[in-house]
């Protein structure tokens, strides 16, 4: 596996939670469907908050989010491209 933890995606209508089991803990990120060519958006801590948020603060933010995005794309939207921004990960058709 290319990612640091086990990823599961909970759906509740047009949004939900991305859960990552890592280091014996579960962290969650809110997601929702996008509009236009944006398939979905996953909210993540900005770089400053990332450093203070265990357990994922032990991992470089960009590396962690790149791996998470690849795993989400594999599970839910193969072929989508993604961009990592200050406040989230965006998936595009």
Tab-separated table of C-alpha atoms in Angstrom:
chain	number	residue	atom	x	y	z
A	1	UNK	CA	0.000	0.000	0.000
A	2	UNK	CA	1.268	3.489	-0.872
A	3	UNK	CA	-0.501	5.197	2.005
A	4	UNK	CA	0.204	5.492	5.732
A	5	UNK	CA	-3.100	4.157	7.036
A	6	UNK	CA	-6.366	2.400	6.268
A	7	UNK	CA	-8.845	4.666	4.458
A	8	UNK	CA	-12.623	4.326	4.539
A	9	UNK	CA	-15.191	6.725	3.140
A	10	UNK	CA	-18.555	7.302	4.802
A	11	UNK	CA	-21.306	8.754	2.635
A	12	UNK	CA	-24.286	10.699	3.951
A	13	UNK	CA	-26.110	12.234	1.015
A	14	UNK	CA	-23.866	14.782	-0.710
A	15	UNK	CA	-21.176	14.708	1.963
A	16	UNK	CA	-19.610	12.540	4.628
A	17	UNK	CA	-16.348	11.636	6.321
A	18	UNK	CA	-13.051	10.238	5.125
A	19	UNK	CA	-11.671	8.146	7.968
A	20	UNK	CA	-8.024	7.217	8.243
A	21	UNK	CA	-6.893	4.616	10.770
A	22	UNK	CA	-3.317	5.508	11.613
A	23	UNK	CA	-1.104	4.700	14.576
A	24	UNK	CA	-4.001	3.129	16.478
A	25	UNK	CA	-6.134	6.256	16.088
A	26	UNK	CA	-8.834	7.330	13.677
A	27	UNK	CA	-8.715	10.778	12.112
A	28	UNK	CA	-11.552	12.182	10.055
A	29	UNK	CA	-11.799	14.670	7.233
A	30	UNK	CA	-15.084	16.141	6.012
A	31	UNK	CA	-15.847	15.719	2.311
A	32	UNK	CA	-18.618	16.894	0.002
A	33	UNK	CA	-19.499	16.665	-3.678
A	34	UNK	CA	-18.402	19.615	-5.784
A	35	UNK	CA	-19.968	21.407	-8.718
A	36	UNK	CA	-18.964	21.956	-12.329
A	37	UNK	CA	-15.868	19.910	-13.105
A	38	UNK	CA	-15.067	19.516	-9.381
A	39	UNK	CA	-16.186	16.025	-8.381
A	40	UNK	CA	-15.501	16.370	-4.670
A	41	UNK	CA	-13.675	18.347	-1.998
A	42	UNK	CA	-12.022	16.964	1.150
A	43	UNK	CA	-11.419	19.538	3.912
A	44	UNK	CA	-8.004	19.301	5.580
A	45	UNK	CA	-6.114	21.403	8.108
A	46	UNK	CA	-4.099	24.285	6.697
A	47	UNK	CA	-0.292	23.929	6.936
A	48	UNK	CA	-0.068	25.671	10.314
A	49	UNK	CA	-2.796	23.558	11.927
A	50	UNK	CA	-1.339	20.424	10.365
A	51	UNK	CA	1.762	20.745	12.516
A	52	UNK	CA	-0.324	20.735	15.711
A	53	UNK	CA	-2.668	17.863	14.813
A	54	UNK	CA	-1.599	14.375	15.893
A	55	UNK	CA	-1.186	11.711	14.656
A	56	UNK	CA	-0.810	12.918	11.083
A	57	UNK	CA	1.412	15.852	12.059
A	58	UNK	CA	4.255	13.314	12.171
A	59	UNK	CA	3.990	13.042	8.377
A	60	UNK	CA	4.885	15.723	5.845
A	61	UNK	CA	1.546	17.322	4.891
A	62	UNK	CA	1.988	17.211	1.135
A	63	UNK	CA	3.176	13.583	1.147
A	64	UNK	CA	0.319	12.499	3.423
A	65	UNK	CA	-2.335	14.327	1.405
A	66	UNK	CA	-0.938	13.112	-1.906
A	67	UNK	CA	-1.158	9.519	-0.660
A	68	UNK	CA	-4.633	10.103	0.766
A	69	UNK	CA	-5.834	11.663	-2.489
A	70	UNK	CA	-4.497	8.742	-4.534
A	71	UNK	CA	-6.283	6.279	-2.254
A	72	UNK	CA	-9.568	8.220	-2.387
A	73	UNK	CA	-9.312	8.411	-6.171
A	74	UNK	CA	-8.610	4.677	-6.356
A	75	UNK	CA	-11.663	3.874	-4.258
A	76	UNK	CA	-14.166	6.439	-5.519
A	77	UNK	CA	-13.166	8.255	-8.699
A	78	UNK	CA	-10.548	6.440	-10.797
A	79	UNK	CA	-9.076	8.679	-13.450
A	80	UNK	CA	-9.831	11.907	-11.590
A	81	UNK	CA	-7.078	14.434	-11.183
A	82	UNK	CA	-6.605	16.155	-7.861
A	83	UNK	CA	-5.090	19.316	-6.448
A	84	UNK	CA	-3.925	19.870	-2.907
A	85	UNK	CA	-4.779	23.335	-1.649
A	86	UNK	CA	-4.364	25.221	1.587
A	87	UNK	CA	-7.751	24.126	2.928
A	88	UNK	CA	-8.430	20.883	1.109
A	89	UNK	CA	-7.963	18.346	-1.620
A	90	UNK	CA	-10.007	18.932	-4.782
A	91	UNK	CA	-10.898	16.174	-7.257
A	92	UNK	CA	-11.665	17.055	-10.885
A	93	UNK	CA	-13.133	15.133	-13.799
